[in-house]
Coordinates of C-alpha atoms in Angstrom, one line a residue:
Chain F
X1 CA -21.7 -16.9 0.0
X2 CA -18.8 -18.9 0.3
X3 CA -19.0 -21.7 -2.7
X4 CA -17.2 -25.0 -1.5
X5 CA -17.2 -28.3 -3.5
X6 CA -19.1 -30.2 -4.9
X7 CA -21.1 -27.3 -5.7
X8 CA -18.2 -25.6 -6.9
X9 CA -19.4 -24.1 -10.4
X10 CA -22.9 -22.6 -8.9
X11 CA -24.0 -18.9 -8.8
X12 CA -25.9 -18.5 -5.7
X13 CA -29.7 -19.0 -6.1
X14 CA -32.2 -16.3 -6.1
X15 CA -32.7 -13.7 -2.9
X16 CA -28.7 -14.1 -2.4
X17 CA -27.8 -13.4 -5.8
X18 CA -30.5 -10.4 -5.8
X19 CA -28.7 -8.9 -2.5
X20 CA -24.9 -9.3 -3.4
X21 CA -26.4 -7.2 -7.3
X22 CA -27.9 -5.0 -4.5
X23 CA -24.7 -5.1 -3.1
X24 CA -22.4 -5.2 -5.6
X25 CA -24.7 -1.7 -7.8
X26 CA -23.7 -0.2 -4.4
X27 CA -19.8 -0.4 -3.9
X28 CA -19.6 0.6 -7.7
X29 CA -21.7 3.9 -7.3
X30 CA -19.0 4.0 -3.8
X31 CA -16.0 3.4 -5.9
X32 CA -16.8 5.6 -8.3
X33 CA -19.1 8.4 -5.9
X34 CA -15.0 8.4 -3.8
X35 CA -12.4 9.3 -6.7
X36 CA -15.0 11.6 -8.3
X37 CA -15.3 14.6 -5.2
X38 CA -11.8 14.6 -6.5
X39 CA -11.9 15.2 -9.4
X40 CA -15.2 18.3 -9.3
X41 CA -13.8 19.9 -6.3
X42 CA -11.7 23.2 -6.5
X43 CA -9.0 22.2 -3.8
X44 CA -7.3 18.9 -5.7
X45 CA -5.0 19.1 -2.6
X46 CA -6.8 15.3 -1.1
X47 CA -5.4 12.6 -4.1
X48 CA -5.8 10.1 -1.1
X49 CA -8.2 8.6 -3.2
X50 CA -8.2 9.6 -6.8
X51 CA -7.0 7.4 -8.4
X52 CA -4.6 9.3 -9.8
X53 CA -1.4 7.1 -10.1
X54 CA 1.1 10.0 -10.8
X55 CA 0.8 12.7 -7.6
X56 CA 0.0 16.3 -9.5
X57 CA 1.7 17.2 -5.8
X58 CA 4.4 15.6 -5.8
X59 CA 6.3 15.4 -9.5
X60 CA 4.6 18.7 -9.8
X61 CA 6.5 21.4 -11.6
X62 CA 7.2 23.9 -9.1
X63 CA 9.2 23.8 -5.4
X64 CA 7.4 25.0 -2.4
X65 CA 8.7 26.2 0.5
X66 CA 6.5 26.2 4.6
X67 CA 6.5 27.7 7.3
X68 CA 5.0 28.4 10.3
X69 CA 4.4 31.4 12.6
X70 CA 3.1 32.1 16.4
X71 CA 1.8 35.1 17.1
X72 CA 1.3 36.9 20.6
X73 CA 0.5 39.5 22.3
X74 CA -0.6 41.8 18.3
X75 CA 2.9 41.1 17.6
X76 CA 3.4 42.6 13.3
X77 CA 5.6 39.6 12.8
X78 CA 5.1 35.6 14.5
X79 CA 7.1 33.8 15.6
X80 CA 8.9 30.5 13.5
X81 CA 8.0 27.7 15.4
X82 CA 11.5 25.7 13.9
X83 CA 9.3 22.2 11.9
X84 CA 12.6 20.5 11.3
X85 CA 13.1 20.6 15.3
X86 CA 9.5 19.7 16.0
X87 CA 7.7 17.2 12.7
X88 CA 9.6 14.4 11.3
X89 CA 10.4 14.9 8.1
X90 CA 7.4 13.1 6.4
X91 CA 4.7 15.4 8.3
X92 CA 7.0 18.6 6.9
X93 CA 6.7 16.9 3.7
X94 CA 3.0 17.1 3.7
X95 CA 2.4 20.5 4.3
X96 CA 4.9 21.3 1.6
X97 CA 2.4 19.7 -0.2
X98 CA -1.1 21.1 1.1
X99 CA -3.1 18.9 2.4
X100 CA -5.6 20.8 4.6
X101 CA -5.6 18.5 7.5
X102 CA -2.5 18.1 8.6
X103 CA -1.9 22.1 8.3
X104 CA -5.3 22.0 10.5
X105 CA -4.1 19.6 12.8
X106 CA -0.6 20.9 13.7
X107 CA -2.1 24.5 14.1
X108 CA -4.3 23.6 16.5
X109 CA -1.1 21.6 18.2
X110 CA 0.3 24.6 18.6
X111 CA -2.1 26.5 19.6
X112 CA -2.3 24.1 22.7
X113 CA 1.7 24.0 23.2
X114 CA 1.4 27.5 24.5
X115 CA -1.4 29.7 26.1
X116 CA 0.7 33.1 25.5
X117 CA -0.1 31.9 21.7
X118 CA -3.3 34.4 19.9
X119 CA -2.8 33.2 16.5
X120 CA -0.8 30.4 14.6
X121 CA -0.4 31.2 11.2
X122 CA 0.6 28.9 7.8
X123 CA 2.3 29.9 4.8
X124 CA 3.0 27.5 2.2
X125 CA 4.5 29.9 -1.0
X126 CA 5.8 27.8 -4.1
X127 CA 8.4 29.1 -6.9
X128 CA 8.2 27.8 -10.6
X129 CA 11.3 27.6 -12.1
X130 CA 10.0 29.8 -15.3
X131 CA 8.4 32.4 -12.7
X132 CA 5.2 32.1 -13.8
X133 CA 2.8 31.6 -11.4
X134 CA 2.8 29.1 -9.1
X135 CA 0.3 28.4 -5.5
X136 CA 0.7 29.6 -2.4
X137 CA -1.5 29.6 1.1
X138 CA -1.6 31.0 4.1
X139 CA -3.8 29.5 6.9
X140 CA -4.5 31.3 10.2
X141 CA -5.8 29.2 13.6
X142 CA -7.0 32.2 15.9
X143 CA -6.3 30.2 19.1
X144 CA -9.1 31.5 21.8
X145 CA -12.6 31.8 19.0
X146 CA -10.8 28.5 16.4
X147 CA -12.0 30.1 13.5
X148 CA -9.8 29.5 10.5
X149 CA -8.7 32.1 8.1
X150 CA -8.0 30.4 4.5
X151 CA -6.6 32.4 1.4
X152 CA -4.7 30.6 -1.1
X153 CA -4.1 32.6 -4.8
X154 CA -1.9 32.1 -7.9
X155 CA 1.3 34.5 -6.7
Chain K
X1 CA -30.5 -15.4 -15.5
X2 CA -30.2 -11.6 -17.0
X3 CA -27.3 -10.3 -18.1
X4 CA -26.5 -8.2 -15.1
X5 CA -26.4 -11.4 -13.4
X6 CA -24.9 -13.0 -16.4
X7 CA -22.2 -11.1 -15.9
X8 CA -20.8 -11.1 -12.3
X9 CA -22.1 -15.0 -12.1
X10 CA -21.3 -17.0 -14.6
X11 CA -18.5 -19.3 -13.7
X12 CA -14.5 -18.3 -14.4
X13 CA -11.6 -20.1 -14.5
X14 CA -11.0 -21.2 -10.7
X15 CA -7.3 -20.8 -11.6
X16 CA -7.8 -16.9 -11.8
X17 CA -9.3 -15.5 -8.6
X18 CA -7.1 -18.5 -7.4
X19 CA -3.8 -17.0 -8.0
X20 CA -5.7 -13.1 -7.8
X21 CA -5.7 -13.9 -4.0
X22 CA -2.5 -15.8 -3.5
X23 CA -0.1 -13.6 -5.3
X24 CA -1.3 -11.1 -3.6
X25 CA -1.3 -12.3 -0.7
X26 CA 2.1 -13.7 -0.7
X27 CA 3.3 -10.2 -2.1
X28 CA 1.4 -8.6 1.0
X29 CA 3.8 -10.7 3.6
X30 CA 6.6 -9.7 2.2
X31 CA 5.4 -6.2 1.6
X32 CA 4.2 -5.8 5.6
X33 CA 8.2 -7.0 7.0
X34 CA 10.7 -5.6 4.4
X35 CA 8.6 -2.4 3.2
X36 CA 6.0 -1.2 5.2
X37 CA 8.8 -2.7 8.7
X38 CA 11.9 -0.7 8.0
X39 CA 9.6 2.7 7.9
X40 CA 7.7 2.5 11.0
X41 CA 9.9 4.4 13.5
X42 CA 8.8 7.9 12.0
X43 CA 4.5 6.6 13.7
X44 CA 4.4 8.3 16.5
X45 CA 7.4 11.0 16.1
X46 CA 7.3 14.6 18.3
X47 CA 4.4 13.9 19.8
X48 CA 2.4 14.5 16.6
X49 CA -0.2 12.5 14.3
X50 CA -3.1 12.0 11.1
X51 CA -5.6 9.4 11.1
X52 CA -6.7 9.0 7.8
X53 CA -9.8 9.7 9.4
X54 CA -11.0 12.2 11.4
X55 CA -13.3 9.3 13.5
X56 CA -10.5 7.4 13.8
X57 CA -7.7 9.7 15.5
X58 CA -11.1 10.2 18.1
X59 CA -11.0 6.5 19.0
X60 CA -7.7 5.1 18.5
X61 CA -4.0 6.2 20.9
X62 CA -1.2 8.2 19.5
X63 CA 0.5 5.5 16.9
X64 CA 3.9 5.0 18.3
X65 CA 6.7 2.5 16.5
X66 CA 5.6 -0.7 18.9
X67 CA 2.0 -0.4 17.5
X68 CA 3.0 0.2 13.4
X69 CA 5.8 -2.7 13.5
X70 CA 4.5 -4.7 15.5
X71 CA 1.0 -4.8 13.6
X72 CA 3.0 -5.3 9.8
X73 CA 4.7 -8.6 11.2
X74 CA 1.4 -9.9 12.3
X75 CA -1.0 -8.5 9.5
X76 CA 2.6 -10.1 7.4
X77 CA 1.7 -13.4 9.2
X78 CA -1.9 -13.9 8.9
X79 CA -1.0 -12.9 4.9
X80 CA 1.0 -15.3 5.1
X81 CA -1.1 -18.3 6.5
X82 CA -3.8 -17.5 4.6
X83 CA -2.3 -17.6 1.0
X84 CA -0.3 -21.3 2.2
X85 CA -3.7 -22.2 3.3
X86 CA -6.8 -20.7 2.6
X87 CA -7.4 -19.8 6.2
X88 CA -11.1 -19.6 6.7
X89 CA -13.7 -16.1 5.9
X90 CA -13.0 -14.8 9.6
X91 CA -9.0 -14.9 9.4
X92 CA -9.5 -13.2 6.2
X93 CA -11.6 -10.4 8.3
X94 CA -9.1 -9.7 10.3
X95 CA -6.6 -9.1 7.4
X96 CA -8.3 -6.6 6.0
X97 CA -9.0 -5.2 9.0
X98 CA -6.1 -5.3 11.4
X99 CA -4.3 -4.4 7.6
X100 CA -6.3 -1.5 6.9
X101 CA -5.5 -0.1 10.2
X102 CA -2.1 -0.8 9.3
X103 CA -2.2 2.8 6.5
X104 CA -5.3 4.2 8.1
X105 CA -3.8 5.5 11.5
X106 CA -1.0 8.2 10.1
X107 CA -1.7 10.3 7.0
X108 CA 2.7 9.2 7.1
X109 CA 1.4 6.2 4.6
X110 CA -0.2 7.4 1.3
X111 CA 0.1 5.3 -1.1
X112 CA -2.6 4.4 -3.3
X113 CA -2.2 0.8 -3.1
X114 CA -2.1 0.0 0.6
X115 CA -6.1 0.9 0.0
X116 CA -6.4 -0.6 -3.8
X117 CA -5.3 -3.5 -1.3
X118 CA -8.5 -3.1 1.7
X119 CA -9.6 -3.2 -1.3
X120 CA -8.8 -6.6 -3.0
X121 CA -9.2 -7.6 0.2
X122 CA -12.3 -7.0 1.5
X123 CA -13.3 -9.3 -2.1
X124 CA -11.2 -12.0 -0.7
X125 CA -13.5 -12.5 1.6
X126 CA -16.0 -13.8 -0.8
X127 CA -13.8 -15.4 -2.4
X128 CA -14.4 -18.4 -3.3
X129 CA -12.3 -21.4 -1.6
X130 CA -10.7 -23.7 -3.8
X131 CA -7.5 -25.6 -2.6
X132 CA -4.8 -26.1 -5.6
X133 CA -5.1 -30.1 -5.5
X134 CA -9.2 -29.4 -6.7
X135 CA -7.3 -27.1 -9.1
X136 CA -4.8 -28.4 -10.7
X137 CA -6.8 -32.1 -10.6
X138 CA -9.9 -31.3 -12.0
X139 CA -8.4 -29.6 -15.3
X140 CA -10.5 -26.3 -16.7
X141 CA -12.0 -26.2 -13.3
X142 CA -15.0 -23.0 -14.3
X143 CA -17.1 -21.5 -10.3
X144 CA -19.3 -18.1 -9.9
X145 CA -16.8 -15.8 -8.7
X146 CA -18.9 -12.7 -8.4
X147 CA -16.1 -11.2 -5.9
X148 CA -13.4 -11.4 -8.4
X149 CA -16.0 -9.6 -11.1
X150 CA -16.0 -7.4 -8.8
X151 CA -12.0 -7.1 -8.3
X152 CA -12.2 -6.8 -12.0
X153 CA -14.7 -3.8 -12.0
X154 CA -13.2 -1.5 -9.5
X155 CA -9.0 -2.2 -10.8
X156 CA -10.6 -0.5 -14.3
X157 CA -11.9 2.3 -12.2
X158 CA -8.7 2.7 -11.0
X159 CA -7.2 2.9 -14.6
X160 CA -10.6 4.7 -16.0
X161 CA -9.4 8.1 -13.4
X162 CA -5.7 7.3 -14.2
X163 CA -6.8 7.8 -17.8
X164 CA -9.0 10.7 -16.7
X165 CA -5.8 12.2 -15.5
X166 CA -3.9 12.3 -18.4
X167 CA -6.3 14.6 -20.0
X168 CA -4.4 16.6 -17.8
X169 CA -2.1 20.5 -19.6
X170 CA 0.6 18.9 -17.0
X171 CA 0.5 15.9 -18.7
X172 CA -0.4 16.1 -21.9
X173 CA 1.9 18.3 -22.4
X174 CA 4.8 15.4 -21.2
X175 CA 5.6 17.1 -18.3
X176 CA 5.2 14.8 -15.4
X177 CA 7.0 12.2 -17.6
X178 CA 10.1 14.2 -18.2
X179 CA 10.7 15.6 -14.7
X180 CA 8.9 11.1 -14.0
X181 CA 12.6 9.6 -16.1
X182 CA 14.5 12.7 -15.4
X183 CA 18.1 11.7 -13.5
X184 CA 17.2 8.3 -14.9
X185 CA 20.6 7.3 -17.7
X186 CA 19.2 4.5 -19.8
X187 CA 15.9 6.1 -20.7
X188 CA 17.5 9.8 -21.3
X189 CA 20.2 6.8 -24.1
X190 CA 17.3 5.9 -26.1
X191 CA 15.3 9.0 -25.6
X192 CA 18.2 10.6 -28.2
X193 CA 18.6 7.2 -30.1
X194 CA 14.8 7.3 -31.6
X195 CA 15.5 11.4 -30.8
X196 CA 17.8 10.5 -34.1
X197 CA 15.1 9.4 -36.1
X198 CA 14.4 12.9 -36.7
X199 CA 11.1 13.7 -34.6
X200 CA 10.6 16.8 -32.4
X201 CA 11.5 15.9 -28.7
X202 CA 7.9 18.1 -27.4
X203 CA 6.5 15.7 -30.0
X204 CA 7.7 12.9 -28.5
X205 CA 7.0 13.8 -25.5
X206 CA 3.5 13.7 -25.8
X207 CA 3.6 10.9 -28.3
X208 CA 4.5 9.3 -24.9
X209 CA 1.4 10.6 -22.9
X210 CA -0.6 10.2 -24.6
X211 CA 0.7 6.5 -25.5
X212 CA 0.4 5.6 -21.5
X213 CA -3.2 7.3 -21.9
X214 CA -3.9 4.8 -24.8
X215 CA -2.7 2.6 -22.8
X216 CA -4.7 3.1 -20.3
X217 CA -7.5 2.5 -20.8
X218 CA -7.1 -0.9 -23.5
X219 CA -5.4 -2.0 -19.9
X220 CA -9.3 -0.7 -17.7
X221 CA -11.8 -1.8 -20.3
X222 CA -10.0 -5.0 -21.1
X223 CA -10.2 -5.8 -17.1
X224 CA -13.9 -5.5 -18.0
X225 CA -14.3 -7.4 -20.6
X226 CA -11.2 -10.3 -20.2
X227 CA -13.3 -11.5 -17.5
X228 CA -15.2 -13.7 -19.7
X229 CA -12.1 -14.6 -22.1
X230 CA -12.4 -18.4 -20.6
X231 CA -15.9 -18.8 -22.4
X232 CA -16.7 -15.5 -25.0
X233 CA -16.3 -17.0 -28.3
X234 CA -15.6 -13.4 -29.3
X235 CA -11.9 -14.0 -31.1
X236 CA -11.2 -10.1 -30.5
X237 CA -11.4 -10.9 -26.6
X238 CA -8.7 -13.0 -25.9
X239 CA -5.7 -10.2 -28.4
X240 CA -6.9 -7.5 -26.4
X241 CA -6.2 -9.9 -23.2
X242 CA -2.6 -10.3 -24.3
X243 CA -2.9 -6.6 -25.0
X244 CA -3.6 -5.5 -21.2
X245 CA -1.0 -7.9 -20.1
X246 CA 1.8 -5.9 -22.6
X247 CA 0.3 -3.1 -21.7
X248 CA -0.1 -3.7 -18.2
X249 CA 3.9 -5.2 -17.9
X250 CA 5.2 -2.2 -19.5
X251 CA 3.7 0.2 -18.2
X252 CA 4.2 -0.7 -15.1
X253 CA 7.3 -2.4 -15.1
X254 CA 9.1 1.0 -16.5
X255 CA 8.5 2.3 -13.5
X256 CA 10.9 0.2 -11.5
X257 CA 13.5 1.4 -13.7
X258 CA 12.5 5.8 -11.7
X259 CA 13.2 6.7 -8.9
X260 CA 9.6 7.2 -8.2
X261 CA 8.5 5.9 -4.7
X262 CA 5.8 4.1 -5.5
X263 CA 7.0 0.5 -2.8
X264 CA 5.4 -2.7 -4.2
X265 CA 2.9 -0.9 -6.5
X266 CA 3.9 -2.3 -9.7
X267 CA 4.9 -5.2 -8.7
X268 CA 1.3 -6.0 -7.0
X269 CA -0.4 -4.6 -10.5
X270 CA 1.4 -7.0 -12.7
X271 CA 0.5 -9.6 -10.7
X272 CA -3.0 -8.4 -11.2
X273 CA -2.8 -8.8 -14.4
X274 CA -1.6 -11.7 -14.5
X275 CA -4.4 -13.0 -13.0
X276 CA -6.3 -11.4 -15.2
X277 CA -5.0 -11.9 -18.7
X278 CA -2.1 -15.4 -18.7
X279 CA -3.9 -17.6 -20.3
X280 CA -5.2 -19.7 -18.5
X281 CA -2.3 -22.9 -19.4
X282 CA 0.1 -21.2 -18.1
X283 CA -1.0 -19.7 -14.7
X284 CA -2.2 -23.6 -13.8
X285 CA 1.3 -24.5 -14.6
X286 CA 2.3 -22.1 -12.3
X287 CA -0.2 -23.2 -9.7
X288 CA 1.2 -26.4 -10.1
X289 CA 5.4 -25.1 -9.5
X290 CA 4.9 -23.0 -6.9
X291 CA 2.6 -25.1 -4.2
X292 CA 4.7 -28.1 -4.5
X293 CA 5.7 -27.4 -0.6
X294 CA 2.1 -27.0 0.8
X295 CA 0.7 -30.0 -1.4
X296 CA 3.4 -31.9 -0.1
X297 CA 3.0 -31.1 3.8
X298 CA -1.1 -31.5 3.3
X299 CA -1.1 -35.1 0.9
X300 CA 1.2 -35.8 3.9
X301 CA -0.7 -35.2 7.0
X302 CA -3.8 -37.2 4.7
X303 CA -1.5 -40.0 4.2
X304 CA 0.0 -39.9 7.0
X305 CA 0.0 -43.8 9.0
X306 CA -1.0 -42.0 12.3
X307 CA -4.3 -40.4 12.7
X308 CA -4.4 -36.7 13.7
X309 CA -5.7 -37.7 17.0
X310 CA -7.0 -34.1 19.4
X311 CA -2.9 -34.7 20.8
X312 CA -1.2 -34.5 17.8
X313 CA -2.3 -31.3 16.9
X314 CA -2.7 -29.9 20.2
X315 CA 2.0 -30.5 20.0
X316 CA 1.9 -29.3 16.4
X317 CA 0.5 -26.1 17.6
X318 CA 2.9 -25.7 21.0
X319 CA 5.5 -26.2 18.5
X320 CA 4.4 -23.9 16.1
X321 CA 4.0 -21.0 18.4
X322 CA 6.5 -21.4 20.3
X323 CA 8.5 -21.0 16.9
X324 CA 6.8 -17.7 16.1
X325 CA 7.1 -16.6 19.8
X326 CA 10.8 -17.2 19.5
X327 CA 10.5 -15.2 16.5
X328 CA 9.2 -12.4 17.6
X329 CA 11.6 -12.3 20.7
X330 CA 14.5 -12.2 18.2
X331 CA 13.3 -9.1 16.0
X332 CA 14.3 -7.0 17.2
X333 CA 12.4 -4.2 16.1
X334 CA 9.5 -2.8 18.3
X335 CA 6.3 -4.1 18.2
X336 CA 8.1 -7.8 17.4
X337 CA 8.4 -9.6 21.2
X338 CA 3.9 -8.8 21.6
X339 CA 3.8 -9.2 17.8
X340 CA 5.5 -13.0 18.7
X341 CA 3.7 -13.6 21.5
X342 CA -0.3 -12.6 20.6
X343 CA 0.3 -14.6 17.5
X344 CA 1.9 -17.9 19.4
X345 CA -0.6 -16.8 21.7
X346 CA -3.3 -17.2 19.0
X347 CA -1.7 -20.3 17.5
X348 CA -1.8 -22.2 20.9
X349 CA -5.6 -21.6 22.0
X350 CA -6.3 -22.6 18.2
X351 CA -4.7 -25.4 18.4
X352 CA -6.6 -26.3 22.0
X353 CA -9.7 -25.7 20.3
X354 CA -9.6 -27.8 16.9
X355 CA -8.3 -30.3 19.7
X356 CA -11.4 -30.2 21.8
X357 CA -14.0 -29.8 19.0
X358 CA -12.1 -32.7 17.0
X359 CA -11.0 -31.3 13.8
X360 CA -7.5 -31.2 14.3
X361 CA -6.6 -31.1 10.0
X362 CA -7.1 -27.3 9.4
X363 CA -4.9 -26.8 12.3
X364 CA -2.9 -28.4 11.7
X365 CA -2.3 -27.0 8.6
X366 CA -2.9 -23.9 9.8
X367 CA 0.1 -24.4 12.1
X368 CA 2.6 -25.5 10.3
X369 CA 1.8 -22.6 7.7
X370 CA 2.8 -19.7 10.6
X371 CA 6.0 -21.9 11.4
X372 CA 6.7 -21.3 8.4
X373 CA 5.7 -18.1 7.5
X374 CA 8.4 -17.1 11.0
X375 CA 10.9 -18.5 9.8
X376 CA 10.9 -17.0 6.0
X377 CA 10.1 -13.8 8.0
X378 CA 13.1 -14.6 10.0
X379 CA 14.9 -15.3 7.4
X380 CA 14.3 -12.0 5.6
X381 CA 14.8 -10.4 8.1
X382 CA 18.6 -12.1 8.2
X383 CA 18.9 -11.4 4.7
X384 CA 17.5 -8.1 4.0
X385 CA 19.1 -5.0 5.3
X386 CA 15.1 -4.6 6.9
X387 CA 16.6 -3.7 10.6
X388 CA 19.2 -1.2 9.2
X389 CA 16.6 0.3 7.5
X390 CA 14.6 0.7 9.9
X391 CA 17.0 2.1 12.5
X392 CA 19.1 4.5 10.0
X393 CA 15.6 6.4 9.1
X394 CA 15.3 6.8 13.0
X395 CA 18.7 8.0 12.7
X396 CA 17.9 10.4 10.1
X397 CA 14.7 11.8 12.2
X398 CA 16.7 11.7 15.9
X399 CA 19.9 14.0 14.4
X400 CA 17.2 16.3 13.1
X401 CA 15.3 16.4 15.9
X402 CA 17.3 14.5 19.3
X403 CA 20.1 14.3 21.2
X404 CA 23.8 13.0 19.9
X405 CA 23.8 10.4 23.0
X406 CA 20.3 9.3 20.6
X407 CA 21.4 9.8 17.3
X408 CA 25.1 7.1 19.2
X409 CA 21.7 5.0 20.6
X410 CA 20.1 4.5 17.1
X411 CA 24.0 3.7 15.3
X412 CA 24.4 1.5 17.4
X413 CA 21.5 -0.1 17.1
X414 CA 21.4 -0.4 12.7
X415 CA 25.6 -0.9 13.3
X416 CA 25.2 -5.0 13.5
X417 CA 22.8 -5.1 10.8
X418 CA 25.0 -3.3 8.0
X419 CA 25.1 -5.2 5.1
X420 CA 28.4 -4.9 4.0
X421 CA 30.6 -2.0 2.8
X422 CA 27.7 0.8 4.6
X423 CA 29.0 -0.4 8.6
X424 CA 28.6 3.5 10.1
X425 CA 31.4 2.8 12.5
X426 CA 32.8 5.6 11.7
X427 CA 30.5 7.6 12.1
X428 CA 29.4 5.8 15.7
X429 CA 33.2 6.7 16.9
X430 CA 33.4 10.0 16.1
X431 CA 30.0 10.6 18.2
X432 CA 31.1 8.3 20.9
X433 CA 34.2 11.5 20.8
X434 CA 31.7 14.6 20.7
X435 CA 30.5 12.5 23.0
X436 CA 33.2 12.1 25.6
X437 CA 35.0 15.4 25.1
X438 CA 30.7 16.9 24.9
X439 CA 29.8 14.3 27.5
X440 CA 26.1 15.2 26.5
X441 CA 25.4 11.7 26.4

């Protein structure tokens, strides 16, 4: 496959050429399918392989705040986790864009950190300057059962 | 051959894959050293991490600054050596694996072009191995290079999806562009000047937004078509390549002027566009100029009156390995000593194996390139504020999550590397005085 001198101009011989062609076709299908999954999804918060160039989450017409609260002993209002003291700033940034995997991993970490915690709740509230509707996301993890409920709406 | 076969396997100008590969690898080497390394302090901070792939989380340890920085130093070194010598297929595979792990280990690195670079490195594994001397001696040499054509198709896919996003309302109205360009005084001046022609502000934003989308479509089409530009008799192919080059340089070059955090994405995309769209003679001229040092070394090695014996190869490899290890030891960055020792040790082993196998020439070239790379790395971190930035980022994190003692320690690490006018001595004195009063260090 690595052409070398002096026969440097030659294409690969028949069978190898066919194998390469198959590989190329499969690779192209994969390259088109991966970003396409993002564009066909309703949840567009994972832009990693979408080839957007300009992120719709980072360059968004709204600003988002996030908070995480731990609920124990049937409390109605949870105890707020000090994210600034707990996480590196870069992770808070990823929570602000609502990356599901990061949110879920952090909630699980909080559940494990204290056996008295019954549930951990993440909320992401976004606001537009023109007061038009903006995304609001709430994710709650029940520590004992591991059940996750996600609620997303425009507010 | 079928049309499909002709598209992928017909010869292209040999200089194009060569320029593409070497330019990207040199950029990657510098990128790894001066862009990735300063951000290494955040890996593993707070004991939290999420990898890009779930299976990776299951098998990897918690990333640490030493792991990330050390890995990036090695990645830069490998990219440098392959850029200088062409390396071997296995070295390219190693670079692909290490680099990909470098970004995949954590979602802290979410730059899309880092993923694109992994795809390019994957294609480079299958690139034809051509030396600069072969390109320059033989004039317009042609080679069959399906992996190079595949890169073009891949980049066309990137631009196509990027153009698709430009149909969204947020982009089409110009709102995204407004945000990107806000805070750029020169752009505001140009904008005001254009508005004096009588165009409405909103109309102009929409116009520019659509123009960007059109540019991306032109670039995507050109990547698919211009692959044949050296052989094609169609008159419109060369102008299309020029248009795509101007569009790519204009679009990505302009992004460099705004305060958006995209690291070296623009440089990579301009380098790729140059390799595909520039006419062949200027590319050969660039190769001729840029490879003078490498060709001189190769020529000297070839014409040396003393043949490359195993003993000489071992001594060259051992000297190079000492230089590499010493540079690692003196970098004063987490993971640098381990990286230096690993690379130095690997070089020594390669030298010994090459001597035993009676294959000394390639080993000597690799050893010399590695030593030169280590010196280039050393120069880069001395000239650029790599270490200063690294420790300042650590300070920024510790100011929120650590205590005053840790902040002071990080400041004291940064201070010797402070560029002129950026000393943090005042903060250090204040912290020392605070800690002296409160005694909580």
